[in-house]
GROMACS .gro file of C-alpha atoms in nm:
model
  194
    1UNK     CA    1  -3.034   6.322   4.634
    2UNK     CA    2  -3.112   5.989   4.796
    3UNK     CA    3  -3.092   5.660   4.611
    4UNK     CA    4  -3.493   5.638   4.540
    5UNK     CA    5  -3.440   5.994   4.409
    6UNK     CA    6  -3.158   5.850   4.156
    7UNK     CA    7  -3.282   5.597   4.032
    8UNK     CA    8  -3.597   5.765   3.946
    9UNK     CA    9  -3.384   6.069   3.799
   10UNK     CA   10  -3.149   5.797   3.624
   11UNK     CA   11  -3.439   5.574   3.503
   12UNK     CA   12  -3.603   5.817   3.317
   13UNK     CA   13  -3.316   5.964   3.114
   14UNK     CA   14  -3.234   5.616   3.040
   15UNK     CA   15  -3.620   5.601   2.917
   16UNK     CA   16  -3.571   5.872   2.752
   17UNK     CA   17  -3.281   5.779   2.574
   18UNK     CA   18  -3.385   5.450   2.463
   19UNK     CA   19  -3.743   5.586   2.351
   20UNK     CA   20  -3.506   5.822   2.089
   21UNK     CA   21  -3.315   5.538   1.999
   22UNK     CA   22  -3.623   5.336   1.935
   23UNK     CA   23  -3.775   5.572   1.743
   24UNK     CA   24  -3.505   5.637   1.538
   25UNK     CA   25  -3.446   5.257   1.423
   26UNK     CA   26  -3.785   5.189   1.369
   27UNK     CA   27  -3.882   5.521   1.172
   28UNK     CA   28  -3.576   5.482   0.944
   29UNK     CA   29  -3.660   5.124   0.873
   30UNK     CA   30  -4.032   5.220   0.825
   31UNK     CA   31  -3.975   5.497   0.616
   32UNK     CA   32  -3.694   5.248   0.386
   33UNK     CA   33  -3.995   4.986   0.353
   34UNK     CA   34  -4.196   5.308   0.252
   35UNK     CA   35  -3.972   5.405   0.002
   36UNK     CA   36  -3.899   5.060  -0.108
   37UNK     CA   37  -4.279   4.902  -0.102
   38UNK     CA   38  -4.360   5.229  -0.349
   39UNK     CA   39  -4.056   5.153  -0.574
   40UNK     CA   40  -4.178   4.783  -0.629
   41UNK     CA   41  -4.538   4.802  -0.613
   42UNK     CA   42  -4.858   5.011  -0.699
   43UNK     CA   43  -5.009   4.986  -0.337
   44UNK     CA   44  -4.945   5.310  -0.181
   45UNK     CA   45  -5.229   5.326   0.025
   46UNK     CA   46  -5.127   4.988   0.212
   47UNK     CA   47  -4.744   5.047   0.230
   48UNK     CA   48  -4.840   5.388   0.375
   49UNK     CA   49  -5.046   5.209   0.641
   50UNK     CA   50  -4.811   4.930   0.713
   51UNK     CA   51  -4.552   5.184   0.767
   52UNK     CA   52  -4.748   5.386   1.038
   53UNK     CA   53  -4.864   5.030   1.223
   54UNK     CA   54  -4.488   4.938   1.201
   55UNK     CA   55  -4.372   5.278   1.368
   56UNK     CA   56  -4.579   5.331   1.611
   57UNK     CA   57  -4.600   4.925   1.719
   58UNK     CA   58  -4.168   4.884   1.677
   59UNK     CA   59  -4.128   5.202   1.883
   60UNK     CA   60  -4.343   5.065   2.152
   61UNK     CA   61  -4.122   4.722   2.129
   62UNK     CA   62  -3.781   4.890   2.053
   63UNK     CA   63  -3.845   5.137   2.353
   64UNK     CA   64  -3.861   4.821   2.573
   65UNK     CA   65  -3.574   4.627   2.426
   66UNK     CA   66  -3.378   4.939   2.449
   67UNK     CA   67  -3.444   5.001   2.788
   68UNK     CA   68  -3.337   4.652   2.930
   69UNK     CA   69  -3.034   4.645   2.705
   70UNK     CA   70  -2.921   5.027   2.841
   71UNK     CA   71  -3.035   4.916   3.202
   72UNK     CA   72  -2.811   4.603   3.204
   73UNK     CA   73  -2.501   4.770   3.049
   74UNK     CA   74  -2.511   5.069   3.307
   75UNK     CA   75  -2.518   4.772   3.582
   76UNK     CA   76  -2.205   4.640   3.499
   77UNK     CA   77  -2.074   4.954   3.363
   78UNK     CA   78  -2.102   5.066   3.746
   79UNK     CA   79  -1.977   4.787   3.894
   80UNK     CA   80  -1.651   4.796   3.624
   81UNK     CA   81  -1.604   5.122   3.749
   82UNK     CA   82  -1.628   5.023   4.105
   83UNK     CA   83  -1.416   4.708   4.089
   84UNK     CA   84  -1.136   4.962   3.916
   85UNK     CA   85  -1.157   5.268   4.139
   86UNK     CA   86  -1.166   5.013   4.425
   87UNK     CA   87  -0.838   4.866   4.309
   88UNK     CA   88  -0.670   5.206   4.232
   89UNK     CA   89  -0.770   5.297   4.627
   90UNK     CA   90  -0.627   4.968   4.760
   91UNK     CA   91  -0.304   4.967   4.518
   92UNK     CA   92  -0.006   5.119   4.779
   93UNK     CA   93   0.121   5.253   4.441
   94UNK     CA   94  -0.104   5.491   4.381
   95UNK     CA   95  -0.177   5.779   4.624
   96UNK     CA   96   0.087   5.890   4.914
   97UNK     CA   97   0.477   5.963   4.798
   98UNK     CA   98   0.535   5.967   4.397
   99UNK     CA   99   0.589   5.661   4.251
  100UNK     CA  100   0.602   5.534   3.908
  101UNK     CA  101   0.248   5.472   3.919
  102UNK     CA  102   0.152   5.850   4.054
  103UNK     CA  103   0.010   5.939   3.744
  104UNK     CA  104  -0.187   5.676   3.644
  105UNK     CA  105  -0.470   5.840   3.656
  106UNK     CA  106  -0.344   6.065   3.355
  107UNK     CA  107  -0.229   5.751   3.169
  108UNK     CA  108  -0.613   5.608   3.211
  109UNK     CA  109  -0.774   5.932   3.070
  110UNK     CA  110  -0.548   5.905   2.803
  111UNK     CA  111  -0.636   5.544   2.723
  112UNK     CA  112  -1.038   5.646   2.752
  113UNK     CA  113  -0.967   5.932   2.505
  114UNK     CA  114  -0.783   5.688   2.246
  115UNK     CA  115  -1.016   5.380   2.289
  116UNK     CA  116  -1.296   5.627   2.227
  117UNK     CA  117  -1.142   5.777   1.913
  118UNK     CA  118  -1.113   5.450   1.797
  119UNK     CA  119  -1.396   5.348   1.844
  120UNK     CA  120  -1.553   5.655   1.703
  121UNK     CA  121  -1.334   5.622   1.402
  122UNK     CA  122  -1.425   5.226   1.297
  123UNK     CA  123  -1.835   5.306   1.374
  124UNK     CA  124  -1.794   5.615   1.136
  125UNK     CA  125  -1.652   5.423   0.830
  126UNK     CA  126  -1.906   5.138   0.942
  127UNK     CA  127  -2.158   5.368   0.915
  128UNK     CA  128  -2.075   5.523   0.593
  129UNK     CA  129  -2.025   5.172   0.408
  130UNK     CA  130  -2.393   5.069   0.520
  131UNK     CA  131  -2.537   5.403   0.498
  132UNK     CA  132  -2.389   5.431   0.069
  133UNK     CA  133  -2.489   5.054   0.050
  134UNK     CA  134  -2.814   5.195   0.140
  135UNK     CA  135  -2.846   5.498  -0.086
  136UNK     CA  136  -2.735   5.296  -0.370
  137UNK     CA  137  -3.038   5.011  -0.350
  138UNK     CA  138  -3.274   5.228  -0.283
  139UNK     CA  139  -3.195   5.468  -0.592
  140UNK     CA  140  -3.174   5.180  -0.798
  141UNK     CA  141  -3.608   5.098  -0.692
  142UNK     CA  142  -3.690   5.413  -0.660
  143UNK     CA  143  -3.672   5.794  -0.769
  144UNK     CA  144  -3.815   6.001  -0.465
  145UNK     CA  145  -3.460   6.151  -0.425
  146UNK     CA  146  -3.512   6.345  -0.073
  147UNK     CA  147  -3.677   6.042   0.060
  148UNK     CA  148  -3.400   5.824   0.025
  149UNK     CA  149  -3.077   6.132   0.142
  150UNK     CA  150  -3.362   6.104   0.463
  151UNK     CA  151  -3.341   5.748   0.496
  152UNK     CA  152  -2.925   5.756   0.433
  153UNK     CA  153  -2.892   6.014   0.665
  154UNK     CA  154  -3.104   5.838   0.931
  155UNK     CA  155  -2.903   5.498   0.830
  156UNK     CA  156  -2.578   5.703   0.908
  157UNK     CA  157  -2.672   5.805   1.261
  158UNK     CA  158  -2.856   5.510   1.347
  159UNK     CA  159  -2.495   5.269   1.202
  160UNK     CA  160  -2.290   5.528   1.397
  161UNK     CA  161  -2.498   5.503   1.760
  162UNK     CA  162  -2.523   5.099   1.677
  163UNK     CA  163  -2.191   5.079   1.566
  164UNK     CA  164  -2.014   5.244   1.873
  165UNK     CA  165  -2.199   5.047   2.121
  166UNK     CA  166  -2.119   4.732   1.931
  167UNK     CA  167  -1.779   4.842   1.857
  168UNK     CA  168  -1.704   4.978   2.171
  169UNK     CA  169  -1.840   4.633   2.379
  170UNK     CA  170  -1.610   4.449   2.176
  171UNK     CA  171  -1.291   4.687   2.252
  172UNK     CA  172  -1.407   4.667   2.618
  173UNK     CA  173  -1.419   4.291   2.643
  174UNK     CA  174  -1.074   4.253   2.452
  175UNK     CA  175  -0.894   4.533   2.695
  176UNK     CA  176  -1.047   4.377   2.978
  177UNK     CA  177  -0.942   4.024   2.886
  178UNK     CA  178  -0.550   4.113   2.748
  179UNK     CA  179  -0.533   4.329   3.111
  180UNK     CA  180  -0.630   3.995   3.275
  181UNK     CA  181  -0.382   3.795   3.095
  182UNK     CA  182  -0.078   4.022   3.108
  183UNK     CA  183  -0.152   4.048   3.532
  184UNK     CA  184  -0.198   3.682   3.542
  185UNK     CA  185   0.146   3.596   3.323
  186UNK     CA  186   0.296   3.905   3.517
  187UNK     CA  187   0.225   3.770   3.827
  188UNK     CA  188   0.346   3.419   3.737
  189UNK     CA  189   0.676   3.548   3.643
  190UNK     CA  190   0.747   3.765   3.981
  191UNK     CA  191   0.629   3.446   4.180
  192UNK     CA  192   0.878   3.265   3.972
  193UNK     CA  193   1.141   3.453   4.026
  194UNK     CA  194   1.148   3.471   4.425
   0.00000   0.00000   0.00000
């Protein structure tokens, strides 16, 4: 597969992906100001319609923002991974006779899996406390019951999806930043000491 050929292949999966992400934020916020609009007015007919001009429009729009945002993170996710596996091939430690360093590799994989469960962990409970918050205001304006377990069950995913990217940006930029300062102190104190 050449590089035209990727990025094709690549670019729409990524379409893809950010169409279903689009459409899932805008038709769970259409279908709460459905739900909603009926609970606190007598206009069905118009909430109805502003709710189908709001999904189809904000998937349209979403589907673009989405795009660009997932398009600009796998850029510098690629080059992250590049500047580390370039590193890891130009470190004398790692590769040739054992060293301490041999298995770093393993000891990476086993950060991934931990900073993943993490961050799994925190977007779940974030989740959860948005998508009850959710449930309870909407039973309080309204009484279409499997309307609003919908909308909290569209609310969970949505939080959980949001809430790991977010979550998981965050972890990335504070790893990134504490690895930069312990290798900058670290390498102050062996200059130091020769």
């Amino acid at each position: 597969m050449n590089n035209s050929n990727f990025f094709r292949w690549y670019g729409i999966r990524l379409l893809l992906v950010a169409f279903a992400i689009g459409m899932l934020s805008t038709s769970t916020a259409s279908l709460v100001a459905y739900i909603g609009g009926n609970g606190l007015t007598d206009q069905p007919g118009a909430i109805a319609a502003f709710s189908i001009a709001y999904l189809i429009a904000g998937t349209i729009f979403s589907t673009i923002v989405h795009f660009f945002i997932l398009a600009v993170a796998s850029v510098f996710g690629l080059l992250g991974l590049a500047v580390v596996r370039g590193g890891r091939k130009n470190d004398p430690n790692t590769g040739g006779t054992p060293t301490p360093t041999a298995d770093g590799d393993k000891a990476l994989k086993a950060f991934g899996k931990t900073f993943v469960l993490i961050v799994l962990g925190l977007a779940t409970l974030l989740a959860a406390y948005q998508s009850i918050g959710l449930f309870v205001l909407l039973s309080a304006v309204s009484q279409a019951a499997g309307l609003i377990v919908l909308a909290t069950v569209m609310t969970f995913i949505l939080s959980l999806v949001y809430g790991s990217a977010v979550i998981g940006f965050i972890g990335a930029v504070a790893t990134f930043m504490v690895v930069m300062l312990v290798a900058f102190f670290g390498g102050r104190g062996t200059s130091a000491t020769k």
